[in-house]
Coordinates of C-alpha atoms in Angstrom, one line a residue:
M841 CA 22.0 15.2 4.0
L842 CA 18.6 14.1 5.3
L843 CA 18.9 11.2 7.7
L844 CA 16.1 8.9 8.8
I845 CA 15.3 8.7 12.5
R846 CA 16.1 5.2 13.8
F847 CA 13.0 3.3 14.7
N848 CA 12.6 2.6 18.4
G849 CA 9.9 0.0 19.1
V850 CA 9.6 0.9 22.8
K851 CA 9.2 4.6 22.1
F852 CA 6.6 3.8 19.5
L853 CA 4.6 1.6 21.9
Q854 CA 4.9 4.2 24.7
E855 CA 3.7 7.0 22.3
M856 CA 0.8 4.8 20.9
R857 CA -0.3 3.3 24.3
D858 CA -4.0 2.6 24.3
K859 CA -4.2 3.5 20.6
T860 CA -5.2 1.7 17.3
I861 CA -3.0 2.1 14.2
M862 CA -4.9 0.8 11.1
F863 CA -3.5 0.2 7.6
V864 CA -6.3 0.2 5.1
G865 CA -5.9 -0.8 1.5
D866 CA -4.5 -3.6 -0.7
S867 CA -1.8 -6.2 -0.4
L868 CA 0.9 -3.4 -0.4
G869 CA -0.7 -2.0 2.7
R870 CA -0.6 -5.5 4.1
N871 CA 3.1 -5.6 3.2
Q872 CA 3.7 -2.5 5.2
W873 CA 1.5 -3.7 8.1
E874 CA 3.5 -7.0 8.3
S875 CA 6.8 -4.9 8.2
L876 CA 5.7 -2.8 11.2
I877 CA 4.8 -5.8 13.2
C878 CA 8.2 -7.3 12.6
M879 CA 9.9 -4.0 13.4
I880 CA 8.1 -3.7 16.7
S881 CA 8.7 -7.3 17.7
S882 CA 12.4 -7.1 17.0
S883 CA 12.9 -3.7 18.7
A884 CA 10.9 -4.6 21.7
P885 CA 11.3 -8.4 21.9
S886 CA 9.9 -9.0 25.5
I887 CA 6.4 -7.8 24.8
N888 CA 3.4 -10.0 25.1
T889 CA 1.3 -10.2 21.8
H890 CA -1.6 -11.8 20.2
I891 CA -2.7 -11.7 16.6
I892 CA -6.1 -12.3 15.0
H893 CA -6.3 -13.0 11.2
E894 CA -9.7 -12.4 9.7
D895 CA -11.1 -10.9 6.5
P896 CA -11.3 -8.0 6.0
L897 CA -9.8 -7.0 9.4
S898 CA -6.6 -8.5 10.9
T899 CA -5.2 -7.2 14.2
F900 CA -1.9 -7.6 15.9
M901 CA -2.2 -6.7 19.7
I902 CA 0.6 -5.6 22.0
L903 CA -1.0 -6.5 25.3
D904 CA 1.5 -4.7 27.7
Y905 CA 0.7 -1.4 26.0
N906 CA -2.8 -2.0 24.9
V907 CA -1.8 -1.2 21.4
K908 CA -3.5 -2.5 18.3
V909 CA -1.9 -2.6 14.8
S910 CA -4.5 -3.6 12.3
F911 CA -4.9 -4.2 8.6
Y912 CA -8.2 -3.7 6.9
R913 CA -8.4 -5.2 3.4
A914 CA -10.0 -2.7 1.1
P915 CA -8.1 -2.7 -2.2
Y916 CA -10.3 0.1 -3.7
L917 CA -11.2 1.8 -0.6
V918 CA -14.7 2.2 -1.9
D919 CA -17.3 -0.5 -1.6
I920 CA -17.6 -3.6 -3.8
D921 CA -20.7 -5.8 -3.7
K922 CA -23.0 -8.0 -5.7
I923 CA -25.8 -6.1 -7.6
H924 CA -28.2 -8.0 -9.8
G925 CA -25.7 -10.9 -9.7
K926 CA -22.8 -8.8 -10.8
T927 CA -19.7 -7.9 -8.8
T928 CA -20.0 -4.1 -8.7
L929 CA -17.4 -1.6 -7.8
K930 CA -19.5 1.3 -6.1
L931 CA -17.6 4.4 -6.8
D932 CA -19.7 6.6 -4.7
E933 CA -19.9 4.5 -1.5
I934 CA -17.8 3.4 1.4
S935 CA -19.2 0.2 3.1
V936 CA -20.8 0.6 6.4
D937 CA -18.5 -2.1 7.9
A938 CA -15.5 -0.3 6.5
S939 CA -16.7 3.0 7.9
N940 CA -17.5 1.6 11.3
S941 CA -14.0 -0.1 11.6
W942 CA -11.9 2.8 10.3
R943 CA -13.5 5.2 12.8
T944 CA -12.3 3.1 15.7
A945 CA -8.6 3.9 14.7
D946 CA -6.5 6.7 16.2
V947 CA -4.0 6.5 13.3
L948 CA -5.0 5.6 9.8
L949 CA -2.7 4.9 6.9
F950 CA -4.6 4.3 3.5
N951 CA -3.3 3.1 0.1
T952 CA -4.8 2.0 -3.2
G953 CA -3.7 1.8 -6.8
H954 CA -2.8 -1.5 -8.4
W955 CA -6.2 -3.0 -8.5
W956 CA -7.6 -0.1 -10.4
S957 CA -5.6 -0.9 -13.5
H958 CA -6.1 -4.8 -13.6
T959 CA -7.7 -6.2 -16.6
G960 CA -8.9 -9.6 -17.9
S961 CA -9.1 -12.3 -15.2
L962 CA -7.3 -10.1 -12.7
R963 CA -10.1 -7.5 -12.8
G964 CA -11.8 -7.6 -9.5
W965 CA -15.3 -6.4 -10.6
E966 CA -17.8 -6.9 -13.5
Q967 CA -19.3 -3.5 -13.5
M968 CA -18.9 0.0 -12.0
E969 CA -21.7 2.1 -10.4
T970 CA -21.6 5.9 -10.1
G971 CA -24.3 8.5 -10.2
G972 CA -26.9 5.8 -10.1
K973 CA -25.7 4.3 -13.5
Y974 CA -23.9 1.1 -14.3
Y975 CA -20.9 0.9 -16.6
G976 CA -19.1 -2.2 -18.0
D977 CA -15.8 -0.1 -17.8
M978 CA -14.6 3.4 -18.0
D979 CA -11.3 5.2 -18.0
R980 CA -9.6 3.8 -15.1
L981 CA -8.0 7.1 -14.0
V982 CA -11.5 8.7 -14.0
A983 CA -12.8 5.8 -11.9
L984 CA -9.8 6.2 -9.4
R985 CA -10.4 9.9 -9.1
K986 CA -14.1 9.3 -8.4
G987 CA -13.4 6.6 -5.8
L988 CA -10.8 8.8 -4.1
R989 CA -13.1 11.7 -3.9
T990 CA -15.6 9.4 -2.2
W991 CA -12.9 8.4 0.2
S992 CA -11.9 12.1 0.8
S993 CA -15.5 13.1 1.4
W994 CA -15.7 10.3 4.1
V995 CA -12.5 11.5 5.8
L996 CA -13.7 15.1 5.9
R997 CA -17.1 14.0 7.3
Y998 CA -16.1 11.5 9.9
I999 CA -12.5 12.1 10.9
N1000 CA -11.6 14.7 13.6
S1001 CA -8.2 15.5 12.4
P1002 CA -6.8 17.0 15.7
L1003 CA -7.5 13.6 17.4
T1004 CA -7.0 11.2 14.5
R1005 CA -3.9 11.3 12.3
V1006 CA -4.5 10.2 8.7
F1007 CA -1.8 9.3 6.1
F1008 CA -1.9 8.1 2.5
L1009 CA 0.8 6.1 1.1
S1010 CA 1.5 6.9 -2.6
V1011 CA 1.5 4.2 -5.3
S1012 CA 4.1 1.4 -4.9
P1013 CA 5.8 0.8 -8.3
T1014 CA 6.1 -2.6 -9.9
H1015 CA 9.2 -3.9 -11.9
Y1016 CA 7.5 -6.1 -14.5
N1017 CA 8.4 -4.0 -17.5
P1018 CA 12.2 -3.9 -18.3
N1019 CA 11.7 -0.9 -20.6
E1020 CA 11.2 1.2 -17.4
W1021 CA 14.9 0.7 -16.5
T1022 CA 16.9 -0.7 -19.3
S1023 CA 16.8 2.5 -21.3
R1024 CA 19.2 3.9 -18.8
S1025 CA 21.3 0.8 -18.7
K1026 CA 24.6 2.7 -19.3
A1027 CA 24.0 4.7 -16.1
S1028 CA 23.0 1.7 -14.0
T1029 CA 23.9 -1.6 -12.5
I1030 CA 20.8 -3.3 -13.7
T1031 CA 21.2 -6.8 -15.1
Q1032 CA 21.2 -6.7 -18.9
G1033 CA 18.6 -8.7 -20.8
A1034 CA 16.2 -8.7 -17.9
K1035 CA 12.6 -9.5 -18.6
S1036 CA 11.4 -8.9 -15.0
C1037 CA 12.8 -8.3 -11.6
Y1038 CA 14.0 -11.9 -11.5
G1039 CA 17.8 -12.1 -11.0
Q1040 CA 18.2 -8.4 -10.1
T1041 CA 20.5 -8.0 -7.1
T1042 CA 21.3 -4.3 -6.9
P1043 CA 19.1 -1.2 -6.8
F1044 CA 18.9 1.0 -9.8
S1045 CA 21.9 3.4 -9.6
G1046 CA 21.4 5.8 -12.5
T1047 CA 21.4 9.6 -12.3
S1048 CA 17.7 9.9 -12.7
Y1049 CA 14.6 7.9 -11.5
P1050 CA 13.4 5.0 -13.6
T1051 CA 9.9 5.6 -15.1
S1052 CA 6.9 4.1 -13.4
S1053 CA 3.8 2.6 -15.0
Y1054 CA 1.9 4.2 -12.1
V1055 CA 2.9 7.8 -12.6
N1056 CA -0.6 8.8 -13.8
Q1057 CA -2.3 7.1 -10.7
K1058 CA 0.2 8.9 -8.5
K1059 CA -0.8 12.2 -10.1
V1060 CA -4.5 11.5 -9.3
I1061 CA -3.7 10.6 -5.7
D1062 CA -1.5 13.7 -5.3
D1063 CA -4.2 15.9 -6.6
V1064 CA -7.0 14.5 -4.3
V1065 CA -4.9 14.5 -1.2
K1066 CA -3.8 18.2 -1.9
E1067 CA -7.4 19.2 -2.2
M1068 CA -7.9 17.9 1.3
K1069 CA -5.1 20.4 2.5
S1070 CA -4.1 19.7 6.2
H1071 CA -6.5 16.7 6.8
V1072 CA -4.2 14.0 5.3
S1073 CA -0.4 13.6 5.2
L1074 CA 0.9 12.1 1.9
M1075 CA 3.7 9.6 2.2
D1076 CA 5.4 9.8 -1.2
I1077 CA 7.3 6.6 -1.5
T1078 CA 6.8 6.1 -5.3
M1079 CA 10.1 7.3 -6.6
L1080 CA 12.3 6.0 -3.8
S1081 CA 10.7 2.6 -4.3
A1082 CA 11.2 2.7 -8.1
L1083 CA 14.9 2.4 -7.5
R1084 CA 14.5 -1.0 -5.8
V1085 CA 14.3 -3.3 -8.8
D1086 CA 16.1 -5.8 -6.6
G1087 CA 13.7 -5.7 -3.6
H1088 CA 10.9 -8.0 -4.8
P1089 CA 10.2 -11.7 -3.7
S1090 CA 10.5 -12.8 -7.4
I1091 CA 10.1 -16.6 -7.4
Y1092 CA 10.9 -16.8 -3.7
S1093 CA 7.6 -15.8 -2.1
G1094 CA 6.8 -19.4 -1.2
D1095 CA 3.7 -19.4 -3.2
L1096 CA 5.0 -21.0 -6.5
N1097 CA 5.3 -24.7 -7.4
P1098 CA 8.4 -26.0 -9.0
S1099 CA 6.8 -25.7 -12.6
L1100 CA 6.2 -22.0 -12.1
K1101 CA 9.6 -21.3 -10.7
R1102 CA 11.2 -22.8 -13.8
N1103 CA 9.5 -19.9 -15.8
P1104 CA 10.6 -16.9 -13.7
D1105 CA 10.0 -14.2 -16.4
R1106 CA 6.2 -15.0 -16.3
S1107 CA 5.8 -16.0 -12.7
S1108 CA 7.9 -13.6 -10.7
D1109 CA 6.2 -11.5 -8.0
C1110 CA 7.7 -8.0 -8.9
S1111 CA 4.9 -6.2 -7.2
H1112 CA 5.2 -7.0 -3.4
W1113 CA 8.4 -6.5 -1.4
C1114 CA 10.7 -8.7 0.6
L1115 CA 10.8 -8.4 4.4
P1116 CA 13.1 -7.3 5.9
G1117 CA 13.2 -4.8 3.0
L1118 CA 11.8 -1.7 1.4
P1119 CA 8.6 -1.4 3.6
D1120 CA 10.7 -1.1 6.6
T1121 CA 11.9 2.2 5.1
W1122 CA 8.4 3.2 4.5
N1123 CA 7.7 2.6 8.1
Q1124 CA 10.8 4.6 9.2
L1125 CA 9.3 7.5 7.3
F1126 CA 5.9 6.8 8.9
Y1127 CA 7.4 6.6 12.4
A1128 CA 9.2 9.9 12.0
A1129 CA 6.1 11.6 10.5
L1130 CA 3.9 10.3 13.3
L1131 CA 6.2 11.0 16.3
Y1132 CA 8.3 13.9 15.3

């Protein structure tokens, strides 16, 4: 049986003294950043701290150890900017600001995924740019691979791997589609008739993993990270997270008005995770990989 090493906040701070740990990515990366802050604060409660919330970079400082735990918001990792009046996802570029900020870190943990598949009003860009050409859209997996190859080239060019540790968090699954788990209902404890994660109170308990709508994105990430060989450590949390249909904020994130709460099947947050909760497990894995 594989046992997780218990998180020790004091040991973590001692090992990370005078260092910067930076999470880079989307709101799932922020979810994990917030989790680590809580874990440190509860495990080492007497520390003096200060936090700065800015966009794109927010930093939690543990003053007694001169440790910084930062989050840099970059949901695509590659640059996004206005070109000819259009919001443009630049698949071949990392922004100068991002590059300069990331290079200050001693430990980097990247993630991306969800934003690459958004459509309609949720789509964060109006056009894509690659190879000097502009596209209204393209196969999203092709775009993701291009963007990740730009990111991997940046890592290989700028990061001295013996001195800087680099991790990549695999795609965090969502639980909006009940077809991903109800097909195995006889082997699980999932609430029957569910239309989202709302009302789910127990993890999936079947004999096989539920499917994930992000399985193809995961394969792209796996392929690109493997091409980098020893430069980046992949933290594969996709399948273990897929079991936690019960772990989302649902309608209890604090962001919904009473009207939206009355329609949980349409307004539930089945993407992010409750804290304390699953991101704490991600950070236990991160802690073990970093220190042991």
